[in-house]
Amino acid sequence: MMASSYNAKEEDGHHSGAVGPGGAGVIKSKKPDNTAFKQQRLPAWQPILTAGTVLPAFFVIGLIFIPIGIGLFVTSNNIKEFEIDYTGVEESSPCYVCSFNYTWNNTTPCQCSIPFSLDQPFESNVFMYYGLSNFYQNHRRYVKSRDDSQLNGDKSSLLNPSKECEPYRSSQGSPIAPCGAIANSLFNDTLELFYNFPNGTSIPIPLVKKGIAWWTDKHVKFRNPGGNNNNLTATFAGTAKPVNWRKPVFELDPSDPDNNGFVNEDFIVWMRTAALPTFRKLYRIIQKKKDNMMPTLPRGNYTLNVTYNYPVRSFEGRKRMILSTISWMGGKNPFLGIAYITVGSVCFFLGVVLLFIHHKYGSRNNNADIPN
Amino acid sequence: MERLHWVRHRWQQMVGVDVGRGWYSSAAPLSSKSPLDAQEPPAHRLTGKRRTVVARCGPNQSEYHSVCKGYPGNSISTTKYSLLSFIPKNLFEQFHRAANLYFLFLVLLNWVPVVEAFQKEITMIPLAVVLTVIAIKDALEDYRRYCYDQKINNNSTSVYCGKQHEYVDRRWAEVRVGDLVRLCCNEIIPADMVLLHSSDPNGVCHIETANLDGETNLKQREVVRDLPQQGSEFHPENFSSHIECENPNNNLRRFRGYMEHPSKTRVGLHSDNLLLRSCTVRNTETVVGIVVYAGHETKAMQNNSGPRYKRSKMERRLNVDVLWSVVILLLMCLTAAVGHGLWLNSLKDPIYLIPGDPPPALAGFYMFWTMIIVLQVLIPISLYVSIEIVKLGQIYFIQNDLDLYNERLDTGVQCRALNITEDLGQIQYIFSDKTGTLTENRMLFRRCTIAGTEYPHHENARAQELYEEPAAEGGCSNTLRSRTSHRSLSCRSLSCNRSSTSLNTLTRDSDTHSHDDAHPTLTRGAFSSAMECVVVPDPPLQLKLGGLSSPLAPPLKQNAAELSHILDFFLALAVCNTVVVSSPTQPRHMVQLPVPRTPLSTLEDMKLLLQKLSLPRFALTSPTSANAGAQPNTPPQPSLTRRLFARGRSATFTPNTPPDPRHATLAAGATTPPPPPTAPPETSPPSRLALHPHASGDHNTDTDEDDDDESEEEEQRLYEAESPDEAALVQAARAYGFTLLGRSPEQILVQLPGTGPLSVPLLHLLPFNSARKLMSVVVRHPVTGQVVLYTKGADNVVMDLVSSDAAGGDRTGQQALIKEQTQRHLDQYAREGLRTLCVAKRVLEEAEYETWLKGHMSAETCIENREELLLDSAQRIENNLTLLGATGIMDRLQEQVPETIEALQKAGIRVWVLTGDKQETAINIACACRLQRPTDKLLTANCDSKEACEILLAELTEEIRHCEESNGGTDAGAAESPEGAAALGFTLVIDGRTLDWALQPDLEKAFLGLTQRCRSVICCRSTPLQKSQVVKLIRDTLRVMTLAIGDGANDVSMIQVADVGIGISGQEGMQAVMSSDFAISRFKHLKKLLLVHGHWCYMRLANMILYFFYKNVMYVNLLFWYQFFCGFSGSVMTNSWVLIFFNLLFTSAPPLVYGILDKDVSAETLLCIPQIYKSGQDSQAYLPSTFWLSMLDAFYQSLVCFFIPYFAYAGSDIGVLSFGSPINSAALLIILLHQVIESRTLTSLHGVVLIGSAVFYYAFGLVFSVVCVTCNSPTNPYGIELHFMSEPSYYFVSLLTTVVALLPRILIRAFCNTISPSDTVRAGIMDRLRPEEYWTCVSQWKDRLHSKNVQSSRLPPSNLSINADPPHSTDCYPEACSVLS
């Protein structure tokens, strides 16, 4: 073992007694083994970073990054995105009235509709997002304020939610389901999209609300208590709705029992708290019609009908509706592409500089006679 | 197991248990007083100073019960914990450490609801892991100790039982104070006992203290004097004396007390009466002793302390940086607190805020504490543990280095201090002892001067040179043992080979001690240089001695005086020592055959004979000589002496053979299992010995054979000396026929030329003492019957004591002449590098002796101040000496010493030699070991007064400055640096007296200023105290790293004071080794230890520590940047388990491998180009600037690592934990790759660990994200990794982040390494070259350095010598150098 000689003396008191009969034997030599490991002669790669050695790496990085960057940039550029702010801060905005008057205590929804036009047709599937700004969903206390086991269908947690949910744990004596501040602040605007034909008629665009949540969330993490029980009303009996909600959790989507209660996809999406104070969340998917060659969203005029339920003006928040196609890289973001191109170019340039330095100084290294 | 043991000790130190074993605490034993005197609290001294012991079974039973019951029993328990107390006690100890307390504080903080950051259990994990690991180690370690204890406590020994009236076997644990214990040969002593009875008729017994101090030579212990029962069987029932002795203490060499007999007479007790626990009884059949200290109070147990702990320089630096980390942490927390308060202030009732939150200011305050929890990783809890582990690994490699392994002694390096490995790489000053460190400390008698006549022993020198080669290589002693010439006696002085055994016993496992009957003979056989010790007598001296016994040449008057001198000289050499004689064939049984019983009677016979035959003749002369203290006027009758000797000779053959068959059988029994090497086929010593009883029967018939036997016998004789000088002197005396045959406390058995064994009554022995620098014996002269004091000691001391005012002008004149001549010879010897000793005698008159004896006895029985009184007493008798002569002993340089010193000097280390030797000797050795180059200028400083010293220092400094200026003055500033001084080449030689002045506070500065301008400094005639003072002065004033290396007890203080103490396990016992941090066996090992291992350890540890800081700051800052986007709310974007484990698991192994295995420059290059060592001296790898640079880099990397993902995902629908996923993986990659960049070597082990860490991280993340469905709210990772790792953007972001983060470091490294590479980098580049290119490179490098040196050292080749008093020109003697080297 290591350092065997170290404590030979230390046990002086012991040594005397540790003497047993027999076993004179051959004295084991203390000579260290002549192995590569013990003599520190393991074969090794010695990376010494000099201009000469790193210069190929720089060129390689440059050569790899620039094409990647161009690819990413093009991909990002091909993504079509449309964004409209419907907060209603300006007086001209159709939702101004709603936003101005609306508070959580209102009982009647406020409606407003915002016209907009798309300059370009949106091919393929279009994802419809709602975006919030200055909304700190990542606040520590806020993030904690949930009960995952309640959301996972645990019956005892349903009736006795985690303390983390305070002060949204119980309301008037009965436990809140779903408890906590995140659920309580569920985004509850309803967005509808209409295509306005040039002739003045408008047709609603079908918005698919299935598949907006992660599969794992929908099928494993979020579960209604009592399993595939269709009678959610009974299941949630004895619980209270979150304070700010209009209707209880089992009425989130009465039309589809698979999208109701805790497994409601809008709810699931909301419960995945956003990392940054400005974020978007997937709201609906506009699926490409399979049969015809028409773009999913043709060029033209549209109307966004908003059922304005979600007040954000108190904290200077903004609400947006975003339409976006999607690529293999996700949403539109030119940053990565530009960054890759920049870094690649810089590397290439540095490669050249290093080449120059290597040419000037490198040969001297080998002679080891650099003047000090 | 050992490792655990070791770690436990380390931990003890970390938790601060060992308060007393601090950094500089070891300076206390420097004072001449014993450490105990210095440390014992006064109150304790006054009250509980003594203990009384009475026999348990004797007549004093009632008293026994009242007095001795209170003393602890002999059972020992070295365990720290019991089953019950383990957890609380262990935790208590662990929480002595600041870091653990800090983390405990964090854990507790997390329990406060308002600041809680994570789940409670998560913050506890790191602490729990560390505590558990250490606790397990402690428990295992303690269990091992428990087993040991049990084993020891269950040993049995025979104790006298009062009820059964006989000795019964008892367990060790049952032995109590006051018990009478009987021990047989080779038994281990169970407790500290006062020796009451020995089967030896002389009342002595021998013990081996190898278990205590590693010295394997036998120590003699005496039965308490005047014990009534002595001689006959010992009856425990009759023992009724009281013993008063001091309280238990840890001073092995001191025991004070007295025994009061029922008759109220008191007998002093001293350490010679004490048998120490865990020593082994040797050579004595049975001994009986009374236990005075038992169990933990025994000296052995009190000395049982763990390894030494020092704080390394880097550790001190590290602690500063840890504090800086704390400052950074506080700043970050403050920022967050203020930010949170402001942010809250600006908000108005947002939906995402939880109602009922405290007001902004209070919330900000809470946030401060929350952030401390969140960012806790910044203070590296694992750093300390990692450093420990890394050091263990480094020590493992140091100890396994083949180059530091000494084949002959079978020993490598011992690392006794475990935490200062990196200090080896930063040494700036080396303070070296000379004897035994630079030299072999294998003393060879070279020449002597007797009565003013020099006997050069040319033959001797030639013979020694002749054998030098084979001796160095080492062979087998069997051939030598078989038969050497009759004349040149082989010395198998134990001092030569003791080192091997002692080292073995020190390092080998315990069981070797008991079976040493087999082992030591083996090891002894392995050593061969017996021929080295051969002394070839000098022909003229031989002739003169022959004249003594030759009837043909009637000696002249002058001659007779001289002859008497010669006789006395050699008698003194043979007698005045503490050499113990033993035989190699009976390893642990002294040759006591001639001494006891029958020989005594024959001696008496012979004495009678002497008186009858020759004393009338002698009596005519000797009284006069005795009275005058000078030489006999009439020559002894040669024919008579001849006759006498002839008769004596025939009379002596009897005692040579063991008369007591028991001895023979004992001896034979002890050697029954002789290992093959010790039993040469042609002559088998054991069998010969066994045959002796036969021989004794018919010795008269075959005298020839007896002659052979005698020579045989002589060769078997081993001299075990405390110091090698003594053995050498005894050997020398033996070469002239003055053979030391045996020694007992009362008498010394010597054989004079032509005579048989003569018993010389030993009246007194005044042992060597470093204050007196003398040792003396008082004997009754075997021939004249006078009381004679023989003294040998350091020349300056003896010269001072030699009488100058003796009566009688003529003789005084003659004495003065002798003195003068001797002094001249001494100077000459010293110049040749020989160690000199003077021998003197004094004839005491009976009355004078009686008075002195009375005083001395009272001093001896004194309990308090005994040392001082004894010193006084010795000084009373050691004066008015008659100078007999002086000896010159050669001590060869160890192999490769010059090369090593040269390399160390090239490495920028200043080497000082501190020696107790004479100035000339010291200069000579310095010259021989190239400490001082022939071109160097020598400055000597000897002065008598402080004023002179002051002037001298100023003068010398001025002189150097003058020289430098005349030298061009271009590098006046450079003179301060080692290179500058090296180029100029001044060597300062200062003697002890001057040093005393120079070390005074007001002259310190001048002295330091002077020494800093010198390339090397030689302090001669320095005392141990001065040595440590010098080291302390340099260390404290110049704030440099010092290393002290030495081998003897006189170096202990210096070794303890220096930053790094190195002991050479050599000839002089193990004291230096015991107090050292590292123990090596040869001086040359220092080269690799410092230049290679020191450099590596330093670089490795420095880099690892920097990397650790970097790693923590880099990772923690990611969390910090996130605070700007979550309202400073203390949110984290990472799963809290990953957060905690990131440091503890995912990135902990790579730094360890890095710290243990990294190798910036190969060992060969480091040895070839010592200059690379300078990087460590300047702490280049770990400066504040490098620390801050790596901090800066960490900040940069964390910025990149956070903001590239941030921009890539800004505005998207990314969730909190999803956002953390690419950041974490990028951070991991960056941190791992950063290490790849920083590493200078990457072995497969690195690869395994690095890839393993990454794989572990991803595996953990994936498994966690699959398994953990509802766990770990709010940072439930379910599905995240799975989801994200299936997305290409994850990889693109990670890749870009990693590259951008690492780019600057790569770039800067590449630029620096290309444009102005440091020495280490250049050496590293060189290592990668092909062999032929490599060697050209090395030589080019050396050339360049050389040319640089030459440029700056164009010096006038004159020798500079300034002396205040006396004017004394010194020079370097190349011819002497060649002799020495």
CSV table of C-alpha atoms in Angstrom, one decimal, chain A residues 121-286:
chain,number,residue,atom,x,y,z
A,121,PRO,CA,-47.3,32.3,-47.2
A,122,PHE,CA,-46.4,29.9,-44.4
A,123,GLU,CA,-45.6,26.5,-45.7
A,124,SER,CA,-45.7,23.4,-43.7
A,125,ASN,CA,-46.9,23.2,-40.1
A,126,VAL,CA,-47.2,26.5,-38.4
A,127,PHE,CA,-46.8,26.8,-34.7
A,128,MET,CA,-48.8,29.3,-32.8
A,129,TYR,CA,-47.3,30.7,-29.6
A,130,TYR,CA,-48.3,33.2,-27.0
A,131,GLY,CA,-45.4,35.2,-25.8
A,132,LEU,CA,-45.1,37.0,-22.5
A,133,SER,CA,-42.5,39.6,-21.6
A,134,ASN,CA,-41.3,40.7,-18.3
A,135,PHE,CA,-42.9,37.7,-16.8
A,136,TYR,CA,-40.5,36.1,-14.3
A,137,GLN,CA,-41.6,32.6,-14.5
A,138,ASN,CA,-38.2,31.7,-13.2
A,139,HIS,CA,-38.5,33.4,-9.9
A,140,ARG,CA,-37.3,31.1,-7.2
A,141,ARG,CA,-40.4,31.2,-5.1
A,142,TYR,CA,-42.6,30.9,-8.1
A,143,VAL,CA,-40.8,28.0,-9.5
A,144,LYS,CA,-41.1,26.1,-6.3
A,145,SER,CA,-44.7,26.7,-5.8
A,146,ARG,CA,-46.1,23.5,-7.2
A,147,ASP,CA,-46.7,20.0,-6.1
A,148,ASP,CA,-45.4,17.5,-8.7
A,149,SER,CA,-46.9,14.5,-6.9
A,150,GLN,CA,-50.3,16.1,-6.9
A,151,LEU,CA,-49.9,16.7,-10.6
A,152,ASN,CA,-48.8,13.1,-11.1
A,153,GLY,CA,-52.2,12.0,-9.8
A,154,ASP,CA,-51.2,11.1,-6.2
A,155,LYS,CA,-54.4,11.0,-4.3
A,156,SER,CA,-53.1,12.0,-0.9
A,157,SER,CA,-51.2,14.9,-2.4
A,158,LEU,CA,-54.4,15.9,-4.1
A,159,LEU,CA,-56.1,16.4,-0.8
A,160,ASN,CA,-53.0,17.5,1.1
A,161,PRO,CA,-50.8,19.4,-1.3
A,162,SER,CA,-47.2,20.2,-0.5
A,163,LYS,CA,-46.4,23.1,1.7
A,164,GLU,CA,-44.4,24.6,-1.1
A,165,CYS,CA,-47.8,25.6,-2.6
A,166,GLU,CA,-48.5,28.1,0.1
A,167,PRO,CA,-50.3,30.5,0.0
A,168,TYR,CA,-52.1,28.8,-2.9
A,169,ARG,CA,-52.4,25.5,-1.0
A,170,SER,CA,-55.9,25.7,0.1
A,171,SER,CA,-58.8,28.0,-0.4
A,172,GLN,CA,-61.7,28.2,2.1
A,173,GLY,CA,-60.6,25.1,3.8
A,174,SER,CA,-60.4,22.8,0.9
A,175,PRO,CA,-57.2,22.0,-0.9
A,176,ILE,CA,-56.5,23.6,-4.2
A,177,ALA,CA,-56.0,21.4,-7.2
A,178,PRO,CA,-53.7,22.2,-8.9
A,179,CYS,CA,-52.0,24.0,-6.1
A,180,GLY,CA,-49.3,26.6,-6.2
A,181,ALA,CA,-48.5,29.9,-7.8
A,182,ILE,CA,-47.6,28.5,-11.2
A,183,ALA,CA,-51.0,26.9,-11.7
A,184,ASN,CA,-52.7,29.9,-10.2
A,185,SER,CA,-51.3,32.2,-12.8
A,186,LEU,CA,-52.2,29.9,-15.7
A,187,PHE,CA,-52.3,31.9,-18.9
A,188,ASN,CA,-56.0,31.9,-19.8
A,189,ASP,CA,-56.4,34.1,-22.9
A,190,THR,CA,-58.1,32.4,-25.7
A,191,LEU,CA,-56.7,33.1,-29.1
A,192,GLU,CA,-58.5,32.4,-32.3
A,193,LEU,CA,-57.3,33.0,-35.8
A,194,PHE,CA,-59.4,33.9,-38.8
A,195,TYR,CA,-58.4,34.1,-42.4
A,196,ASN,CA,-60.1,37.0,-44.1
A,197,PHE,CA,-60.7,36.3,-47.7
A,198,PRO,CA,-60.4,39.3,-49.9
A,199,ASN,CA,-64.1,39.2,-50.4
A,200,GLY,CA,-64.7,40.0,-46.8
A,201,THR,CA,-65.7,36.6,-45.5
A,202,SER,CA,-63.5,35.0,-42.9
A,203,ILE,CA,-63.1,31.5,-42.0
A,204,PRO,CA,-61.6,30.2,-38.7
A,205,ILE,CA,-58.3,28.5,-39.0
A,206,PRO,CA,-58.3,25.1,-37.4
A,207,LEU,CA,-56.0,25.1,-34.4
A,208,VAL,CA,-54.9,21.8,-33.1
A,209,LYS,CA,-54.4,21.7,-29.4
A,210,LYS,CA,-53.0,18.3,-29.1
A,211,GLY,CA,-49.3,17.6,-29.2
A,212,ILE,CA,-48.2,20.9,-27.9
A,213,ALA,CA,-46.8,19.4,-24.7
A,214,TRP,CA,-43.9,17.1,-24.4
A,215,TRP,CA,-44.9,13.5,-24.7
A,216,THR,CA,-43.3,12.5,-21.5
A,217,ASP,CA,-45.1,15.3,-19.6
A,218,LYS,CA,-48.4,14.4,-21.0
A,219,HIS,CA,-48.2,10.7,-20.5
A,220,VAL,CA,-46.0,10.2,-17.5
A,221,LYS,CA,-45.4,13.2,-15.4
A,222,PHE,CA,-48.9,14.6,-15.4
A,223,ARG,CA,-51.8,12.3,-14.5
A,224,ASN,CA,-55.2,12.7,-13.3
A,225,PRO,CA,-55.9,11.1,-10.0
A,226,GLY,CA,-57.7,7.9,-10.3
A,227,GLY,CA,-56.2,7.0,-13.6
A,228,ASN,CA,-58.4,6.9,-16.8
A,229,ASN,CA,-61.5,7.7,-14.9
A,230,ASN,CA,-63.8,9.8,-17.1
A,231,ASN,CA,-65.6,11.2,-14.1
A,232,LEU,CA,-63.1,13.9,-13.3
A,233,THR,CA,-65.7,15.8,-11.4
A,234,ALA,CA,-66.0,13.1,-8.8
A,235,THR,CA,-62.2,12.7,-8.7
A,236,PHE,CA,-61.6,16.3,-7.9
A,237,ALA,CA,-64.5,16.5,-5.5
A,238,GLY,CA,-63.4,18.1,-2.3
A,239,THR,CA,-60.8,20.3,-3.9
A,240,ALA,CA,-61.0,23.9,-4.7
A,241,LYS,CA,-60.0,25.6,-8.0
A,242,PRO,CA,-57.0,27.9,-7.9
A,243,VAL,CA,-57.9,31.4,-6.8
A,244,ASN,CA,-57.5,33.1,-10.1
A,245,TRP,CA,-59.2,30.5,-12.2
A,246,ARG,CA,-62.7,30.8,-13.5
A,247,LYS,CA,-63.4,27.2,-13.7
A,248,PRO,CA,-62.1,24.1,-11.9
A,249,VAL,CA,-59.3,22.0,-13.3
A,250,PHE,CA,-61.7,19.3,-14.6
A,251,GLU,CA,-63.4,21.8,-16.8
A,252,LEU,CA,-60.3,23.0,-18.7
A,253,ASP,CA,-61.3,21.1,-21.7
A,254,PRO,CA,-64.7,19.5,-21.3
A,255,SER,CA,-64.8,18.4,-24.9
A,256,ASP,CA,-61.9,16.0,-24.7
A,257,PRO,CA,-61.5,13.9,-21.5
A,258,ASP,CA,-57.9,13.1,-22.6
A,259,ASN,CA,-57.1,16.8,-22.4
A,260,ASN,CA,-58.8,17.6,-19.2
A,261,GLY,CA,-57.8,17.9,-15.7
A,262,PHE,CA,-54.1,17.8,-15.0
A,263,VAL,CA,-53.3,16.4,-18.4
A,264,ASN,CA,-54.6,19.4,-20.2
A,265,GLU,CA,-51.9,20.3,-22.6
A,266,ASP,CA,-52.2,24.1,-22.2
A,267,PHE,CA,-51.8,23.5,-18.5
A,268,ILE,CA,-48.8,21.2,-18.9
A,269,VAL,CA,-47.1,23.7,-21.2
A,270,TRP,CA,-47.6,26.4,-18.7
A,271,MET,CA,-46.4,24.3,-15.9
A,272,ARG,CA,-43.0,24.0,-17.6
A,273,THR,CA,-41.7,27.3,-16.3
A,274,ALA,CA,-39.8,29.4,-18.8
A,275,ALA,CA,-36.1,30.0,-18.3
A,276,LEU,CA,-36.1,33.7,-19.1
A,277,PRO,CA,-38.5,36.6,-18.4
A,278,THR,CA,-39.3,37.0,-22.1
A,279,PHE,CA,-40.6,33.7,-23.4
A,280,ARG,CA,-43.1,32.2,-25.6
A,281,LYS,CA,-45.1,29.1,-25.1
A,282,LEU,CA,-46.7,26.9,-27.7
A,283,TYR,CA,-50.4,27.5,-27.9
A,284,ARG,CA,-51.7,25.7,-30.9
A,285,ILE,CA,-50.5,24.0,-34.1
A,286,ILE,CA,-51.8,24.8,-37.5
